[in-house]
Short mmCIF file of C-alpha atoms (C1' of nucleotides) in Angstrom, two decimals:
data_model
loop_
_atom_site.label_atom_id
_atom_site.label_comp_id
_atom_site.label_asym_id
_atom_site.label_seq_id
_atom_site.Cartn_x
_atom_site.Cartn_y
_atom_site.Cartn_z
CA MET L 1 -9.55 -14.76 0.53
CA GLU L 2 -11.28 -12.12 -2.13
CA GLU L 3 -9.28 -10.04 -4.05
CA HIS L 4 -10.22 -6.78 -2.18
CA SER L 5 -9.94 -8.25 1.28
CA ALA L 6 -5.93 -9.18 0.05
CA LEU L 7 -5.72 -5.25 -0.83
CA ASP L 8 -7.00 -3.94 2.30
CA LEU L 9 -4.21 -6.32 3.90
CA LEU L 10 -1.56 -5.82 1.53
CA GLY L 11 -2.40 -1.69 2.15
CA ALA L 12 -2.43 -2.17 5.56
CA LEU L 13 0.86 -3.88 5.91
CA ALA L 14 2.91 -1.00 3.15
CA GLN L 15 3.50 1.18 6.02
CA GLU L 16 6.38 1.06 8.20
CA THR L 17 4.78 1.98 11.80
CA ARG L 18 1.97 -0.73 10.89
CA LEU L 19 4.39 -3.45 9.46
CA ARG L 20 6.64 -2.69 12.50
CA MET L 21 3.91 -2.93 15.00
CA VAL L 22 2.27 -6.40 13.12
CA ARG L 23 5.66 -7.67 13.62
CA TYR L 24 5.88 -6.67 17.04
CA LEU L 25 2.67 -8.58 17.71
CA VAL L 26 3.67 -10.93 16.48
CA HIS L 27 6.56 -11.78 18.48
CA CYS L 28 4.59 -10.93 21.93
CA GLY L 29 2.21 -13.70 20.47
CA GLU L 30 -0.89 -14.54 22.29
CA ALA L 31 -0.44 -12.25 25.19
CA GLY L 32 -0.57 -9.70 22.94
CA ALA L 33 0.47 -6.21 24.43
CA PRO L 34 -1.52 -2.99 24.40
CA ALA L 35 -1.96 0.28 22.45
CA GLY L 36 0.49 2.01 24.61
CA GLU L 37 3.06 -0.91 24.79
CA ILE L 38 2.93 -0.70 21.03
CA ALA L 39 3.18 3.25 20.61
CA ARG L 40 6.36 2.77 22.54
CA GLU L 41 7.78 0.33 20.78
CA VAL L 42 7.13 1.93 17.87
CA GLU L 43 7.79 5.32 18.37
CA ALA L 44 4.80 7.24 17.78
CA SER L 45 2.65 9.78 19.35
CA SER L 46 -0.60 7.86 20.95
CA SER L 47 -3.17 9.31 18.54
CA ARG L 48 -0.64 8.12 15.70
CA ALA L 49 -0.64 4.56 16.94
CA ALA L 50 -4.49 4.58 17.40
CA PHE L 51 -4.68 5.45 14.02
CA HIS L 52 -2.52 3.13 12.94
CA LEU L 53 -3.37 0.49 14.81
CA ALA L 54 -7.45 1.02 13.82
CA ALA L 55 -6.19 0.54 10.28
CA LEU L 56 -4.50 -3.07 10.53
CA GLU L 57 -7.58 -3.83 12.47
CA ARG L 58 -9.95 -3.02 9.56
CA ALA L 59 -7.86 -4.70 7.13
CA GLY L 60 -7.92 -7.91 9.42
CA ALA L 61 -4.29 -7.67 10.08
CA VAL L 62 -5.09 -7.58 14.13
CA THR L 63 -7.37 -8.41 16.75
CA SER L 64 -8.67 -6.19 19.99
CA MET L 65 -9.89 -6.36 23.24
CA ARG L 66 -10.29 -3.65 26.42
CA ARG L 67 -8.60 -5.29 29.09
CA SER L 68 -9.69 -3.25 32.33
CA ARG L 69 -8.12 0.38 31.44
CA GLN L 70 -6.01 -1.02 28.23
CA ILE L 71 -7.00 -2.22 24.93
CA VAL L 72 -4.90 -4.97 23.88
CA TYR L 73 -3.91 -5.73 20.10
CA ARG L 74 -2.98 -9.55 19.04
CA ALA L 75 -1.79 -10.35 15.48
CA ASP L 76 -4.52 -11.72 13.37
CA LEU L 77 -2.72 -15.21 12.41
CA GLU L 78 -5.98 -15.90 10.27
CA GLY L 79 -5.74 -13.25 8.78
CA LEU L 80 -2.44 -12.86 7.80
CA GLY L 81 -1.82 -16.78 7.02
CA ALA L 82 -4.72 -15.86 4.20
CA LEU L 83 -2.70 -13.29 3.07
CA ILE L 84 0.17 -15.11 2.45
CA SER L 85 -1.73 -18.19 0.93
CA PHE L 86 -3.23 -15.83 -1.30
CA LEU L 87 -0.37 -14.19 -2.44
CA LEU L 88 1.31 -17.93 -2.64
CA ASN L 89 -1.53 -19.45 -4.55
CA ASP L 90 -4.03 -17.21 -5.38
CA CYS L 91 -1.81 -14.37 -6.92
CA CYS L 92 1.19 -16.44 -7.77
CA ASP L 93 -0.76 -19.80 -9.02
CA GLY L 94 1.91 -21.93 -6.38
CA HIS L 95 4.17 -21.12 -8.88
CA PRO L 96 7.20 -23.84 -7.84
CA ASP L 97 10.19 -21.28 -8.08
CA ILE L 98 7.54 -19.53 -5.60
CA LEU L 99 6.92 -22.26 -3.25
CA ALA L 100 10.62 -23.31 -3.02
CA CYS L 101 10.67 -20.37 -0.36
CA CYS L 102 8.20 -21.03 2.15
CA ALA L 103 10.55 -23.77 3.53
CA PRO L 104 11.10 -23.20 7.30
CA ARG L 105 14.32 -20.97 6.83
CA ARG L 106 17.75 -22.30 5.63
CA MET T 1 15.21 -9.21 2.08
CA GLU T 2 15.16 -6.00 3.93
CA GLU T 3 12.24 -3.84 5.37
CA HIS T 4 12.22 -0.76 3.00
CA SER T 5 11.89 -3.48 0.02
CA ALA T 6 9.27 -4.99 1.31
CA LEU T 7 7.18 -2.29 2.10
CA ASP T 8 7.96 -0.97 -1.40
CA LEU T 9 6.18 -4.25 -2.83
CA LEU T 10 4.03 -4.20 -0.40
CA GLY T 11 3.01 -0.95 -1.71
CA ALA T 12 3.35 -1.91 -5.11
CA LEU T 13 1.16 -4.66 -4.88
CA ALA T 14 -1.53 -2.95 -2.50
CA GLN T 15 -2.94 -1.14 -5.67
CA GLU T 16 -6.09 -3.12 -7.69
CA THR T 17 -4.48 -2.64 -11.05
CA ARG T 18 -1.21 -3.45 -10.24
CA LEU T 19 -1.90 -7.05 -8.18
CA ARG T 20 -4.48 -7.46 -11.87
CA MET T 21 -1.09 -7.21 -13.97
CA VAL T 22 1.14 -8.81 -11.69
CA ARG T 23 -1.42 -12.55 -11.35
CA TYR T 24 -2.01 -11.76 -15.49
CA LEU T 25 1.95 -11.96 -15.84
CA VAL T 26 2.61 -14.47 -13.15
CA HIS T 27 -0.32 -16.67 -15.24
CA CYS T 28 1.68 -15.86 -18.54
CA GLY T 29 5.02 -17.31 -17.47
CA GLU T 30 8.57 -17.02 -18.70
CA ALA T 31 6.59 -15.52 -21.98
CA GLY T 32 5.97 -12.39 -20.50
CA ALA T 33 3.21 -10.08 -22.30
CA PRO T 34 4.25 -6.81 -23.89
CA ALA T 35 2.86 -3.49 -22.79
CA GLY T 36 -0.45 -3.31 -24.57
CA GLU T 37 -1.45 -6.60 -23.83
CA ILE T 38 -1.19 -6.40 -20.08
CA ALA T 39 -3.05 -2.60 -20.88
CA ARG T 40 -5.77 -3.89 -22.70
CA GLU T 41 -6.28 -7.09 -19.99
CA VAL T 42 -6.85 -5.10 -17.12
CA GLU T 43 -8.58 -2.16 -18.84
CA ALA T 44 -6.25 0.75 -18.59
CA SER T 45 -5.20 3.43 -20.95
CA SER T 46 -1.92 3.42 -22.56
CA SER T 47 -0.60 5.53 -19.78
CA ARG T 48 -2.12 4.09 -16.60
CA ALA T 49 -0.69 0.70 -17.72
CA ALA T 50 2.83 2.59 -18.30
CA PHE T 51 2.30 4.18 -14.62
CA HIS T 52 1.38 1.13 -12.78
CA LEU T 53 4.16 -1.12 -15.10
CA ALA T 54 7.04 1.05 -14.01
CA ALA T 55 5.77 1.23 -10.64
CA LEU T 56 5.81 -2.48 -10.66
CA GLU T 57 9.26 -2.43 -12.02
CA ARG T 58 10.81 -0.06 -9.81
CA ALA T 59 9.53 -2.17 -6.71
CA GLY T 60 10.73 -5.45 -8.30
CA ALA T 61 7.69 -7.29 -9.09
CA VAL T 62 8.35 -7.27 -12.65
CA THR T 63 10.92 -7.14 -15.03
CA SER T 64 10.72 -5.56 -18.63
CA MET T 65 12.85 -5.67 -22.06
CA ARG T 66 12.06 -4.12 -25.15
CA ARG T 67 11.77 -6.63 -27.96
CA SER T 68 11.55 -4.73 -31.16
CA ARG T 69 8.81 -2.01 -31.42
CA GLN T 70 7.15 -3.86 -27.84
CA ILE T 71 8.40 -3.68 -24.35
CA VAL T 72 7.70 -7.29 -22.40
CA TYR T 73 7.19 -7.37 -18.79
CA ARG T 74 7.45 -10.81 -16.77
CA ALA T 75 6.55 -11.52 -13.11
CA ASP T 76 10.14 -11.34 -11.35
CA LEU T 77 9.16 -14.49 -9.47
CA GLU T 78 12.71 -13.86 -7.25
CA GLY T 79 11.55 -10.36 -6.15
CA LEU T 80 7.59 -12.03 -5.32
CA GLY T 81 9.40 -14.98 -3.37
CA ALA T 82 11.54 -13.19 -1.49
CA LEU T 83 8.60 -10.96 -0.46
CA ILE T 84 6.38 -13.77 0.92
CA SER T 85 9.76 -15.35 2.78
CA PHE T 86 9.60 -11.61 4.03
CA LEU T 87 6.16 -12.35 5.32
CA LEU T 88 6.82 -15.45 6.44
CA ASN T 89 9.55 -15.89 8.13
CA ASP T 90 10.72 -12.26 9.31
CA CYS T 91 7.40 -10.54 9.94
CA CYS T 92 5.69 -13.84 10.91
CA ASP T 93 8.25 -15.23 12.41
CA GLY T 94 7.81 -18.81 10.79
CA HIS T 95 4.48 -19.28 12.74
CA PRO T 96 3.34 -22.95 12.38
CA ASP T 97 -0.15 -21.30 11.87
CA ILE T 98 1.02 -19.39 9.02
CA LEU T 99 2.96 -21.82 8.03
CA ALA T 100 0.72 -24.31 7.85
CA CYS T 101 -1.03 -22.43 4.81
CA CYS T 102 1.85 -22.81 2.27
CA ALA T 103 1.22 -26.49 1.61
CA PRO T 104 -0.49 -26.95 -1.78
CA ARG T 105 -3.68 -25.92 -1.80
CA ARG T 106 -5.91 -28.86 -0.45
"C1'" DT V 1 12.46 9.13 -45.56
"C1'" DC V 2 8.18 9.06 -44.13
"C1'" DC V 3 4.32 7.01 -41.82
"C1'" DA V 4 2.16 3.80 -38.73
"C1'" DT V 5 3.01 1.51 -34.35
"C1'" DA V 6 4.03 0.52 -29.63
"C1'" DT V 7 4.89 2.68 -25.06
"C1'" DC V 8 6.52 5.94 -22.09
"C1'" DT V 9 6.64 11.19 -20.29
"C1'" DC V 10 4.70 15.16 -18.53
"C1'" DA V 11 1.41 18.53 -15.95
"C1'" DA V 12 -2.81 18.83 -14.16
"C1'" DT V 13 -6.28 17.84 -11.02
"C1'" DA V 14 -8.46 14.93 -7.80
"C1'" DT V 15 -8.50 12.32 -4.12
"C1'" DC V 16 -5.99 9.67 -0.22
"C1'" DT V 17 -3.13 9.16 3.16
"C1'" DC V 18 -0.33 10.64 7.20
"C1'" DT V 19 1.01 13.67 11.26
"C1'" DT V 20 0.16 16.40 14.12
"C1'" DG V 21 -2.00 18.65 18.91
"C1'" DA V 22 -6.14 19.44 21.23
"C1'" DA V 23 -10.56 17.72 22.74
"C1'" DA V 24 -13.45 13.45 23.83
"C1'" DT V 25 -14.05 8.47 25.77
"C1'" DG V 26 -13.93 5.04 29.32
"C1'" DT V 27 -12.00 2.68 33.23
"C1'" DT V 28 -10.13 2.26 38.09
"C1'" DG V 29 -8.92 3.50 42.74
"C1'" DA V 30 -9.27 6.96 46.02
"C1'" DT W 1 -17.83 11.70 43.27
"C1'" DC W 2 -13.03 12.70 41.40
"C1'" DA W 3 -8.76 12.22 39.90
"C1'" DA W 4 -5.58 10.33 36.99
"C1'" DC W 5 -4.83 7.05 32.95
"C1'" DA W 6 -5.10 4.62 28.74
"C1'" DT W 7 -7.20 5.22 24.71
"C1'" DT W 8 -9.67 6.99 20.61
"C1'" DT W 9 -11.41 10.78 17.93
"C1'" DC W 10 -11.51 14.88 15.34
"C1'" DA W 11 -10.14 18.60 12.16
"C1'" DA W 12 -6.90 20.85 9.63
"C1'" DG W 13 -2.86 20.45 6.83
"C1'" DA W 14 0.70 18.23 4.20
"C1'" DG W 15 2.49 15.37 0.97
"C1'" DA W 16 1.76 11.05 -1.65
"C1'" DT W 17 -0.55 8.46 -5.40
"C1'" DA W 18 -3.84 7.87 -9.36
"C1'" DT W 19 -6.06 9.66 -13.46
"C1'" DT W 20 -6.91 12.04 -17.67
"C1'" DG W 21 -5.08 13.33 -22.11
"C1'" DA W 22 -1.75 15.37 -24.91
"C1'" DG W 23 3.15 15.01 -26.52
"C1'" DA W 24 7.52 13.37 -26.94
"C1'" DT W 25 10.45 8.95 -28.15
"C1'" DA W 26 11.24 4.73 -29.85
"C1'" DT W 27 11.02 1.00 -33.81
"C1'" DG W 28 10.16 -1.37 -38.09
"C1'" DG W 29 8.51 -1.39 -42.59
"C1'" DA W 30 7.24 0.91 -47.18
#
DNA sequence: TCCATATCTCAATATCTCTTGAAATGTTGA
DNA sequence: TCAACATTTCAAGAGATATTGAGATATGGA
């Protein structure tokens, strides 16, 4: 992952509403969730939700796909994984102290 | 790590000059580097460097310590590790596809 | 004490980002 | 074809963030 992509993705996640959206979508898994449900989950108006979902999609944190009347969003695990790998390996140089934190929790 | 700390750290890293500073400091290791050297490395004026270094320190990405006339900065591996762990475990729920990316490169 | 060095702080400005509400778009079922 | 629904787009305003250059602060050596 290139630096500018990592910067876009970091910027996308560095916002409360958007971070919550991503967490929710990761939790929803393969099924994803339609925009309206996401908006309700994070307590945002439809236009605010659309604004933030568009930012997440542009940055590569989520993907979208129309399903009849709704637009279903899913977490982009490839993109998110690439960012974490960038932070871990490129940015932090695979430092052992930091790698240690990646062990499955507890 | 709490959500608001993660947001602060993500925001701190989501900026080209600051991301480069962190990468350089990780590379410098225990020895760290004085502000002037960091400024030269990222091609920033002293006031611009001070502004960004202060932001990184506030967010917990670097630490600082005066050494005679200079102020030496170091990457805060604990803070950076906590962020990566947050992304991996809290935010992405330790998803196997994402955990896979944490194996030492290649 | 005085000077040079290293860094930080401040104010002004420019730019980006977020929120809001209204209006537009696209989809489905009657 | 029309009405209801789901979502996006747009413009305006408020607020946050980044850059610049000048000046302030702190340290060490002559």
